[in-house]
Amino acid sequence: MSLIPKKGTVYVVDDDEGVRDSLQWLLEGKDYRVRCYDSAETFLSRYDAREVACLIVDIRMGGMTGLELQDRLVERKSPLPIVFITGHGDVPMAVNTMKKGAMDFIQKPFQEEALVNLVERMLEQAKEAFSDFQQSASRDALLAKLTSREAQVLERIVAGRLNKQIADDLGISIKTVEAHRANIMEKLNANTVADLLKIALGSNAPKT
């Protein structure tokens, strides 16, 4: 096995030490980086949303449950693919987690090959999801630089309004609109209106 795992990070959250140990042994043997946590609270306090990874979590735990952890991650708009470990009686509950975006669930005792295949699929999805997440975060950081007035001007530029129309809309002079427009272009590192559209609209921007 190589010193630096090539295949990505797998978070394991389970209050059963035996389950954590067996999953870590299995996945590290397949060249994954594995990080184990004994509670959802501990995981949340250390989770780095910038890392390409996936999550395997027990549906039932003391303290915060796997279901509650999923809700917290959804609130944070986390791109982290999730799979739940379930007991037989938890299957209806696990199906409900998939409606909230979980990728799958596995029943105890789980089949090693099926689990490894699932992790592979999750990390493939994670690569795409994290790329989108990072682009969105970068876009939000740029837009946060704008003043409220500049944001109003940008909104109207995106809507296709001309400088005179924007001036009339906001009750300001055309020269002021032009000054705001220049500031917006500089703050967003945009050279053209097409660049502005890509930043303002993100994935909804028209394809060029």
PDB file of C-alpha atoms in Angstrom:
ATOM      1  CA  MET A   1       0.000   0.000   0.000  1.00  0.00           C
ATOM      2  CA  SER A   2       1.293   3.475  -0.851  1.00  0.00           C
ATOM      3  CA  LEU A   3       2.154   5.919   1.927  1.00  0.00           C
ATOM      4  CA  ILE A   4      -0.265   8.535   0.568  1.00  0.00           C
ATOM      5  CA  PRO A   5      -3.745   7.135  -0.174  1.00  0.00           C
ATOM      6  CA  LYS A   6      -4.820   7.957  -3.710  1.00  0.00           C
ATOM      7  CA  LYS A   7      -8.527   7.344  -3.602  1.00  0.00           C
ATOM      8  CA  GLY A   8      -9.879  10.019  -1.265  1.00  0.00           C
ATOM      9  CA  THR A   9     -11.130  10.364   2.306  1.00  0.00           C
ATOM     10  CA  VAL A  10     -13.889   8.366   3.956  1.00  0.00           C
ATOM     11  CA  TYR A  11     -15.400   9.679   7.192  1.00  0.00           C
ATOM     12  CA  VAL A  12     -16.844   6.991   9.465  1.00  0.00           C
ATOM     13  CA  VAL A  13     -19.190   8.126  12.245  1.00  0.00           C
ATOM     14  CA  ASP A  14     -20.402   5.352  14.554  1.00  0.00           C
ATOM     15  CA  ASP A  15     -20.573   4.986  18.332  1.00  0.00           C
ATOM     16  CA  ASP A  16     -19.649   1.292  18.037  1.00  0.00           C
ATOM     17  CA  GLU A  17     -15.869   0.977  18.252  1.00  0.00           C
ATOM     18  CA  GLY A  18     -15.938  -2.466  16.633  1.00  0.00           C
ATOM     19  CA  VAL A  19     -17.737  -1.120  13.552  1.00  0.00           C
ATOM     20  CA  ARG A  20     -15.324   1.816  13.291  1.00  0.00           C
ATOM     21  CA  ASP A  21     -12.310  -0.478  13.540  1.00  0.00           C
ATOM     22  CA  SER A  22     -13.591  -2.977  10.967  1.00  0.00           C
ATOM     23  CA  LEU A  23     -14.477  -0.243   8.466  1.00  0.00           C
ATOM     24  CA  GLN A  24     -11.129   1.458   8.950  1.00  0.00           C
ATOM     25  CA  TRP A  25      -9.263  -1.831   8.444  1.00  0.00           C
ATOM     26  CA  LEU A  26     -11.282  -2.684   5.331  1.00  0.00           C
ATOM     27  CA  LEU A  27     -11.064   0.737   3.637  1.00  0.00           C
ATOM     28  CA  GLU A  28      -7.434   1.501   4.476  1.00  0.00           C
ATOM     29  CA  GLY A  29      -6.621  -1.884   2.971  1.00  0.00           C
ATOM     30  CA  LYS A  30      -8.190  -0.577  -0.255  1.00  0.00           C
ATOM     31  CA  ASP A  31      -5.995   2.566  -0.178  1.00  0.00           C
ATOM     32  CA  TYR A  32      -8.547   5.047   1.196  1.00  0.00           C
ATOM     33  CA  ARG A  33      -7.775   7.623   3.863  1.00  0.00           C
ATOM     34  CA  VAL A  34     -10.183   6.895   6.743  1.00  0.00           C
ATOM     35  CA  ARG A  35     -11.115   9.228   9.599  1.00  0.00           C
ATOM     36  CA  CYS A  36     -13.255   7.779  12.380  1.00  0.00           C
ATOM     37  CA  TYR A  37     -15.449   9.608  14.906  1.00  0.00           C
ATOM     38  CA  ASP A  38     -17.417   8.174  17.805  1.00  0.00           C
ATOM     39  CA  SER A  39     -20.191  10.787  17.628  1.00  0.00           C
ATOM     40  CA  ALA A  40     -21.881  13.133  15.174  1.00  0.00           C
ATOM     41  CA  GLU A  41     -21.011  16.081  17.404  1.00  0.00           C
ATOM     42  CA  THR A  42     -17.278  15.300  17.256  1.00  0.00           C
ATOM     43  CA  PHE A  43     -17.432  14.885  13.492  1.00  0.00           C
ATOM     44  CA  LEU A  44     -19.211  18.222  12.967  1.00  0.00           C
ATOM     45  CA  SER A  45     -16.669  20.058  15.111  1.00  0.00           C
ATOM     46  CA  ARG A  46     -13.819  18.800  12.914  1.00  0.00           C
ATOM     47  CA  TYR A  47     -15.419  18.496   9.476  1.00  0.00           C
ATOM     48  CA  ASP A  48     -13.651  20.452   6.734  1.00  0.00           C
ATOM     49  CA  ALA A  49     -16.062  21.183   3.875  1.00  0.00           C
ATOM     50  CA  ARG A  50     -13.121  21.896   1.535  1.00  0.00           C
ATOM     51  CA  GLU A  51     -12.024  18.259   1.492  1.00  0.00           C
ATOM     52  CA  VAL A  52     -13.188  15.841  -1.200  1.00  0.00           C
ATOM     53  CA  ALA A  53     -14.683  13.043   0.874  1.00  0.00           C
ATOM     54  CA  CYS A  54     -17.712  10.902   1.639  1.00  0.00           C
ATOM     55  CA  LEU A  55     -19.472   9.916   4.856  1.00  0.00           C
ATOM     56  CA  ILE A  56     -20.528   6.563   6.289  1.00  0.00           C
ATOM     57  CA  VAL A  57     -22.713   7.122   9.363  1.00  0.00           C
ATOM     58  CA  ASP A  58     -24.764   4.942  11.687  1.00  0.00           C
ATOM     59  CA  ILE A  59     -28.435   5.855  11.589  1.00  0.00           C
ATOM     60  CA  ARG A  60     -28.878   5.302  15.346  1.00  0.00           C
ATOM     61  CA  MET A  61     -26.379   6.709  17.839  1.00  0.00           C
ATOM     62  CA  GLY A  62     -26.416   8.138  21.335  1.00  0.00           C
ATOM     63  CA  GLY A  63     -26.575  11.932  21.290  1.00  0.00           C
ATOM     64  CA  MET A  64     -27.080  13.324  17.789  1.00  0.00           C
ATOM     65  CA  THR A  65     -28.399  10.622  15.476  1.00  0.00           C
ATOM     66  CA  GLY A  66     -27.261  10.004  11.914  1.00  0.00           C
ATOM     67  CA  LEU A  67     -30.559  11.510  10.732  1.00  0.00           C
ATOM     68  CA  GLU A  68     -29.930  14.707  12.680  1.00  0.00           C
ATOM     69  CA  LEU A  69     -26.390  14.869  11.331  1.00  0.00           C
ATOM     70  CA  GLN A  70     -27.757  14.636   7.797  1.00  0.00           C
ATOM     71  CA  ASP A  71     -30.133  17.531   8.543  1.00  0.00           C
ATOM     72  CA  ARG A  72     -27.223  19.657   9.828  1.00  0.00           C
ATOM     73  CA  LEU A  73     -25.191  18.955   6.691  1.00  0.00           C
ATOM     74  CA  VAL A  74     -28.176  19.782   4.463  1.00  0.00           C
ATOM     75  CA  GLU A  75     -28.540  23.109   6.321  1.00  0.00           C
ATOM     76  CA  ARG A  76     -24.867  23.851   5.612  1.00  0.00           C
ATOM     77  CA  LYS A  77     -25.393  22.973   1.927  1.00  0.00           C
ATOM     78  CA  SER A  78     -22.625  20.416   2.315  1.00  0.00           C
ATOM     79  CA  PRO A  79     -21.724  18.507  -0.868  1.00  0.00           C
ATOM     80  CA  LEU A  80     -20.701  15.464   1.191  1.00  0.00           C
ATOM     81  CA  PRO A  81     -22.205  12.207  -0.193  1.00  0.00           C
ATOM     82  CA  ILE A  82     -23.714  10.161   2.651  1.00  0.00           C
ATOM     83  CA  VAL A  83     -24.437   6.464   3.118  1.00  0.00           C
ATOM     84  CA  PHE A  84     -26.152   5.166   6.256  1.00  0.00           C
ATOM     85  CA  ILE A  85     -25.418   1.998   8.201  1.00  0.00           C
ATOM     86  CA  THR A  86     -28.726   0.494   9.321  1.00  0.00           C
ATOM     87  CA  GLY A  87     -30.107  -2.372  11.326  1.00  0.00           C
ATOM     88  CA  HIS A  88     -32.953  -4.404   9.816  1.00  0.00           C
ATOM     89  CA  GLY A  89     -35.657  -2.374  11.545  1.00  0.00           C
ATOM     90  CA  ASP A  90     -34.234   0.907  10.258  1.00  0.00           C
ATOM     91  CA  VAL A  91     -34.797   0.252   6.554  1.00  0.00           C
ATOM     92  CA  PRO A  92     -37.976   2.404   6.216  1.00  0.00           C
ATOM     93  CA  MET A  93     -36.122   5.195   8.049  1.00  0.00           C
ATOM     94  CA  ALA A  94     -33.132   4.791   5.736  1.00  0.00           C
ATOM     95  CA  VAL A  95     -35.331   5.048   2.658  1.00  0.00           C
ATOM     96  CA  ASN A  96     -36.537   8.392   3.999  1.00  0.00           C
ATOM     97  CA  THR A  97     -32.921   9.606   4.282  1.00  0.00           C
ATOM     98  CA  MET A  98     -32.494   9.021   0.552  1.00  0.00           C
ATOM     99  CA  LYS A  99     -35.357  11.404  -0.143  1.00  0.00           C
ATOM    100  CA  LYS A 100     -33.233  14.032   1.645  1.00  0.00           C
ATOM    101  CA  GLY A 101     -30.247  13.288  -0.580  1.00  0.00           C
ATOM    102  CA  ALA A 102     -28.460  10.319   0.996  1.00  0.00           C
ATOM    103  CA  MET A 103     -26.792   8.225  -1.676  1.00  0.00           C
ATOM    104  CA  ASP A 104     -27.644   4.812  -0.238  1.00  0.00           C
ATOM    105  CA  PHE A 105     -27.850   2.707   2.901  1.00  0.00           C
ATOM    106  CA  ILE A 106     -26.259  -0.570   3.882  1.00  0.00           C
ATOM    107  CA  GLN A 107     -27.596  -3.120   6.332  1.00  0.00           C
ATOM    108  CA  LYS A 108     -25.618  -4.777   9.100  1.00  0.00           C
ATOM    109  CA  PRO A 109     -23.826  -7.078   8.697  1.00  0.00           C
ATOM    110  CA  PHE A 110     -22.646  -5.484   5.447  1.00  0.00           C
ATOM    111  CA  GLN A 111     -20.917  -7.171   2.522  1.00  0.00           C
ATOM    112  CA  GLU A 112     -17.397  -5.870   2.111  1.00  0.00           C
ATOM    113  CA  GLU A 113     -17.364  -5.847  -1.689  1.00  0.00           C
ATOM    114  CA  ALA A 114     -20.692  -4.006  -1.896  1.00  0.00           C
ATOM    115  CA  LEU A 115     -19.456  -1.412   0.600  1.00  0.00           C
ATOM    116  CA  VAL A 116     -16.196  -0.791  -1.256  1.00  0.00           C
ATOM    117  CA  ASN A 117     -18.083  -0.402  -4.550  1.00  0.00           C
ATOM    118  CA  LEU A 118     -20.432   2.054  -2.890  1.00  0.00           C
ATOM    119  CA  VAL A 119     -17.550   4.111  -1.484  1.00  0.00           C
ATOM    120  CA  GLU A 120     -16.007   4.231  -4.966  1.00  0.00           C
ATOM    121  CA  ARG A 121     -19.252   5.606  -6.409  1.00  0.00           C
ATOM    122  CA  MET A 122     -19.623   8.107  -3.578  1.00  0.00           C
ATOM    123  CA  LEU A 123     -16.148   9.536  -4.095  1.00  0.00           C
ATOM    124  CA  GLU A 124     -16.729   9.868  -7.845  1.00  0.00           C
ATOM    125  CA  GLN A 125     -19.856  11.856  -7.049  1.00  0.00           C
ATOM    126  CA  ALA A 126     -17.952  13.828  -4.409  1.00  0.00           C
ATOM    127  CA  LYS A 127     -15.378  15.034  -6.949  1.00  0.00           C
ATOM    128  CA  GLU A 128     -18.111  16.604  -9.076  1.00  0.00           C
ATOM    129  CA  ALA A 129     -20.103  17.923  -6.120  1.00  0.00           C
ATOM    130  CA  PHE A 130     -17.069  19.484  -4.435  1.00  0.00           C
ATOM    131  CA  SER A 131     -15.998  21.195  -7.658  1.00  0.00           C
ATOM    132  CA  ASP A 132     -19.452  22.802  -7.924  1.00  0.00           C
ATOM    133  CA  PHE A 133     -19.381  23.654  -4.205  1.00  0.00           C
ATOM    134  CA  GLN A 134     -15.995  25.364  -4.463  1.00  0.00           C
ATOM    135  CA  GLN A 135     -17.058  27.364  -7.521  1.00  0.00           C
ATOM    136  CA  SER A 136     -20.202  28.476  -5.704  1.00  0.00           C
ATOM    137  CA  ALA A 137     -18.220  29.448  -2.579  1.00  0.00           C
ATOM    138  CA  SER A 138     -15.747  31.423  -4.703  1.00  0.00           C
ATOM    139  CA  ARG A 139     -18.614  33.175  -6.465  1.00  0.00           C
ATOM    140  CA  ASP A 140     -20.315  34.033  -3.152  1.00  0.00           C
ATOM    141  CA  ALA A 141     -17.043  35.466  -1.817  1.00  0.00           C
ATOM    142  CA  LEU A 142     -16.737  37.754  -4.846  1.00  0.00           C
ATOM    143  CA  LEU A 143     -20.361  38.935  -4.676  1.00  0.00           C
ATOM    144  CA  ALA A 144     -19.951  39.652  -0.952  1.00  0.00           C
ATOM    145  CA  LYS A 145     -17.474  42.403  -1.888  1.00  0.00           C
ATOM    146  CA  LEU A 146     -20.264  44.482  -3.459  1.00  0.00           C
ATOM    147  CA  THR A 147     -22.086  47.257  -1.605  1.00  0.00           C
ATOM    148  CA  SER A 148     -25.889  47.021  -1.508  1.00  0.00           C
ATOM    149  CA  ARG A 149     -26.127  49.697  -4.234  1.00  0.00           C
ATOM    150  CA  GLU A 150     -23.624  47.869  -6.425  1.00  0.00           C
ATOM    151  CA  ALA A 151     -25.634  44.680  -5.947  1.00  0.00           C
ATOM    152  CA  GLN A 152     -28.756  46.534  -7.134  1.00  0.00           C
ATOM    153  CA  VAL A 153     -26.915  47.768 -10.215  1.00  0.00           C
ATOM    154  CA  LEU A 154     -25.548  44.288 -10.960  1.00  0.00           C
ATOM    155  CA  GLU A 155     -29.016  42.778 -10.659  1.00  0.00           C
ATOM    156  CA  ARG A 156     -30.232  45.164 -13.342  1.00  0.00           C
ATOM    157  CA  ILE A 157     -27.213  44.609 -15.592  1.00  0.00           C
ATOM    158  CA  VAL A 158     -27.943  40.880 -15.454  1.00  0.00           C
ATOM    159  CA  ALA A 159     -31.582  41.626 -16.327  1.00  0.00           C
ATOM    160  CA  GLY A 160     -30.376  43.384 -19.484  1.00  0.00           C
ATOM    161  CA  ARG A 161     -31.204  46.935 -18.401  1.00  0.00           C
ATOM    162  CA  LEU A 162     -29.291  49.792 -20.043  1.00  0.00           C
ATOM    163  CA  ASN A 163     -27.410  52.406 -18.008  1.00  0.00           C
ATOM    164  CA  LYS A 164     -30.175  55.003 -18.516  1.00  0.00           C
ATOM    165  CA  GLN A 165     -32.827  52.524 -17.432  1.00  0.00           C
ATOM    166  CA  ILE A 166     -30.803  51.558 -14.347  1.00  0.00           C
ATOM    167  CA  ALA A 167     -30.363  55.251 -13.493  1.00  0.00           C
ATOM    168  CA  ASP A 168     -34.150  55.772 -13.769  1.00  0.00           C
ATOM    169  CA  ASP A 169     -34.861  52.622 -11.722  1.00  0.00           C
ATOM    170  CA  LEU A 170     -32.617  53.704  -8.850  1.00  0.00           C
ATOM    171  CA  GLY A 171     -33.084  57.469  -9.060  1.00  0.00           C
ATOM    172  CA  ILE A 172     -29.397  58.152  -9.688  1.00  0.00           C
ATOM    173  CA  SER A 173     -27.427  59.734 -12.535  1.00  0.00           C
ATOM    174  CA  ILE A 174     -26.059  57.800 -15.507  1.00  0.00           C
ATOM    175  CA  LYS A 175     -22.541  58.813 -14.428  1.00  0.00           C
ATOM    176  CA  THR A 176     -23.159  57.241 -11.005  1.00  0.00           C
ATOM    177  CA  VAL A 177     -24.367  54.055 -12.703  1.00  0.00           C
ATOM    178  CA  GLU A 178     -21.202  54.029 -14.820  1.00  0.00           C
ATOM    179  CA  ALA A 179     -19.051  54.478 -11.695  1.00  0.00           C
ATOM    180  CA  HIS A 180     -20.860  51.614  -9.938  1.00  0.00           C
ATOM    181  CA  ARG A 181     -20.481  49.500 -13.043  1.00  0.00           C
ATOM    182  CA  ALA A 182     -16.722  50.100 -13.140  1.00  0.00           C
ATOM    183  CA  ASN A 183     -16.434  49.222  -9.438  1.00  0.00           C
ATOM    184  CA  ILE A 184     -18.436  46.023  -9.971  1.00  0.00           C
ATOM    185  CA  MET A 185     -16.220  44.947 -12.863  1.00  0.00           C
ATOM    186  CA  GLU A 186     -13.099  45.549 -10.783  1.00  0.00           C
ATOM    187  CA  LYS A 187     -14.355  43.820  -7.620  1.00  0.00           C
ATOM    188  CA  LEU A 188     -15.553  40.764  -9.526  1.00  0.00           C
ATOM    189  CA  ASN A 189     -12.434  40.560 -11.737  1.00  0.00           C
ATOM    190  CA  ALA A 190     -14.668  40.761 -14.809  1.00  0.00           C
ATOM    191  CA  ASN A 191     -13.548  42.133 -18.171  1.00  0.00           C
ATOM    192  CA  THR A 192     -16.835  41.806 -20.058  1.00  0.00           C
ATOM    193  CA  VAL A 193     -20.575  41.659 -19.408  1.00  0.00           C
ATOM    194  CA  ALA A 194     -20.351  37.933 -20.245  1.00  0.00           C
ATOM    195  CA  ASP A 195     -17.894  37.528 -17.345  1.00  0.00           C
ATOM    196  CA  LEU A 196     -20.335  39.352 -15.066  1.00  0.00           C
ATOM    197  CA  LEU A 197     -23.152  37.024 -16.098  1.00  0.00           C
ATOM    198  CA  LYS A 198     -21.051  33.938 -15.358  1.00  0.00           C
ATOM    199  CA  ILE A 199     -20.278  35.197 -11.860  1.00  0.00           C
ATOM    200  CA  ALA A 200     -23.756  36.532 -11.056  1.00  0.00           C
ATOM    201  CA  LEU A 201     -25.677  33.550 -12.423  1.00  0.00           C
ATOM    202  CA  GLY A 202     -23.233  30.733 -11.685  1.00  0.00           C
ATOM    203  CA  SER A 203     -24.439  27.452 -13.176  1.00  0.00           C
ATOM    204  CA  ASN A 204     -27.486  29.279 -14.604  1.00  0.00           C
ATOM    205  CA  ALA A 205     -25.317  31.491 -16.811  1.00  0.00           C
ATOM    206  CA  PRO A 206     -25.914  31.109 -20.556  1.00  0.00           C
ATOM    207  CA  LYS A 207     -23.354  28.871 -22.266  1.00  0.00           C
ATOM    208  CA  THR A 208     -21.031  30.676 -24.643  1.00  0.00           C
TER     209      THR A 208
END
